[in-house]
Amino acid sequence: MDKVRRIFIIVLFFILAGMLAYGFYCKANIDEALGHKFIGLSIAGGFFILMPTFIYHRWKDRKVTDYMLTDDAFKRMKEFNNSKDKKH
């Protein structure tokens, strides 16, 4: 399932990047309003679909407590710093 999600994220990124590029091309050469629509849809797709999917994919199996500053984390940091000072 991770491989499918990863491929989906990569394909969606390239689709949205292509839409963005085509939007700028349309804006400059074909129709400004159509270009703005493509640019807006690609930005919205990146913000509402690509980014949450990417964040979920990257943080799926991680423990949030490992990244929180708790009393236990402060104790471990102090012990680590004290062990470094003793070595020198």
Tab-separated table of C-alpha atoms in Angstrom:
chain	number	residue	atom	x	y	z
A	1	MET	CA	0.000	0.000	0.000
A	2	ASP	CA	2.899	2.335	0.681
A	3	LYS	CA	4.183	1.848	-2.861
A	4	VAL	CA	0.751	2.661	-4.319
A	5	ARG	CA	0.485	5.801	-2.189
A	6	ARG	CA	3.997	6.858	-3.167
A	7	ILE	CA	3.287	6.390	-6.871
A	8	PHE	CA	-0.007	8.293	-6.469
A	9	ILE	CA	1.824	11.216	-4.832
A	10	ILE	CA	4.476	11.320	-7.560
A	11	VAL	CA	1.952	11.099	-10.414
A	12	LEU	CA	-0.288	13.728	-8.809
A	13	PHE	CA	2.700	16.040	-8.359
A	14	PHE	CA	3.607	15.829	-12.036
A	15	ILE	CA	-0.023	16.298	-13.109
A	16	LEU	CA	-0.358	19.397	-10.940
A	17	ALA	CA	3.017	20.744	-12.096
A	18	GLY	CA	1.931	20.215	-15.704
A	19	MET	CA	-1.362	21.983	-15.048
A	20	LEU	CA	0.518	24.887	-13.493
A	21	ALA	CA	2.894	25.150	-16.444
A	22	TYR	CA	0.023	24.885	-18.920
A	23	GLY	CA	-1.824	27.568	-16.963
A	24	PHE	CA	1.075	29.969	-17.316
A	25	TYR	CA	1.353	29.088	-21.009
A	26	CYS	CA	-2.376	29.713	-21.534
A	27	LYS	CA	-2.209	32.934	-19.577
A	28	ALA	CA	0.565	34.270	-21.781
A	29	ASN	CA	-0.471	32.938	-25.206
A	30	ILE	CA	-4.040	31.636	-25.449
A	31	ASP	CA	-6.620	32.909	-22.965
A	32	GLU	CA	-5.836	34.702	-19.725
A	33	ALA	CA	-9.003	33.558	-17.928
A	34	LEU	CA	-8.397	29.903	-18.826
A	35	GLY	CA	-4.804	30.236	-17.649
A	36	HIS	CA	-5.949	31.594	-14.302
A	37	LYS	CA	-8.341	28.652	-13.919
A	38	PHE	CA	-5.585	26.107	-14.555
A	39	ILE	CA	-3.226	27.887	-12.173
A	40	GLY	CA	-5.877	28.080	-9.471
A	41	LEU	CA	-6.914	24.443	-9.846
A	42	SER	CA	-3.324	23.250	-9.668
A	43	ILE	CA	-2.619	25.318	-6.536
A	44	ALA	CA	-5.856	24.147	-4.884
A	45	GLY	CA	-5.129	20.521	-5.807
A	46	GLY	CA	-1.665	20.792	-4.347
A	47	PHE	CA	-2.961	22.383	-1.182
A	48	PHE	CA	-6.025	20.225	-0.543
A	49	ILE	CA	-5.040	16.847	-2.056
A	50	LEU	CA	-1.278	16.527	-2.570
A	51	MET	CA	-0.018	18.085	0.661
A	52	PRO	CA	-2.308	16.191	3.096
A	53	THR	CA	-1.597	12.915	1.283
A	54	PHE	CA	2.142	13.573	1.446
A	55	ILE	CA	2.016	14.495	5.138
A	56	TYR	CA	0.005	11.376	5.965
A	57	HIS	CA	2.421	9.222	3.974
A	58	ARG	CA	5.476	10.617	5.762
A	59	TRP	CA	4.055	10.590	9.328
A	60	LYS	CA	1.960	7.393	9.204
A	61	ASP	CA	4.112	5.144	11.422
A	62	ARG	CA	5.732	7.735	13.666
A	63	LYS	CA	5.107	8.441	17.321
A	64	VAL	CA	4.252	12.061	18.004
A	65	THR	CA	5.637	11.774	21.537
A	66	ASP	CA	9.146	11.313	20.101
A	67	TYR	CA	8.981	14.896	18.810
A	68	MET	CA	7.363	16.536	21.855
A	69	LEU	CA	9.325	18.365	24.532
A	70	THR	CA	8.272	16.517	27.674
A	71	ASP	CA	9.995	16.256	31.057
A	72	ASP	CA	11.413	12.905	30.024
A	73	ALA	CA	12.854	14.426	26.845
A	74	PHE	CA	14.501	17.232	28.847
A	75	LYS	CA	16.044	14.656	31.220
A	76	ARG	CA	17.436	12.672	28.287
A	77	MET	CA	18.888	15.848	26.741
A	78	LYS	CA	20.544	16.831	30.044
A	79	GLU	CA	21.989	13.341	30.461
A	80	PHE	CA	23.287	13.397	26.895
A	81	ASN	CA	24.919	16.810	27.359
A	82	ASN	CA	26.429	15.762	30.679
A	83	SER	CA	27.883	12.625	29.090
A	84	LYS	CA	29.463	14.754	26.354
A	85	ASP	CA	31.003	17.097	28.939
A	86	LYS	CA	32.510	14.191	30.877
A	87	LYS	CA	34.239	12.857	27.760
A	88	HIS	CA	36.174	16.099	27.189
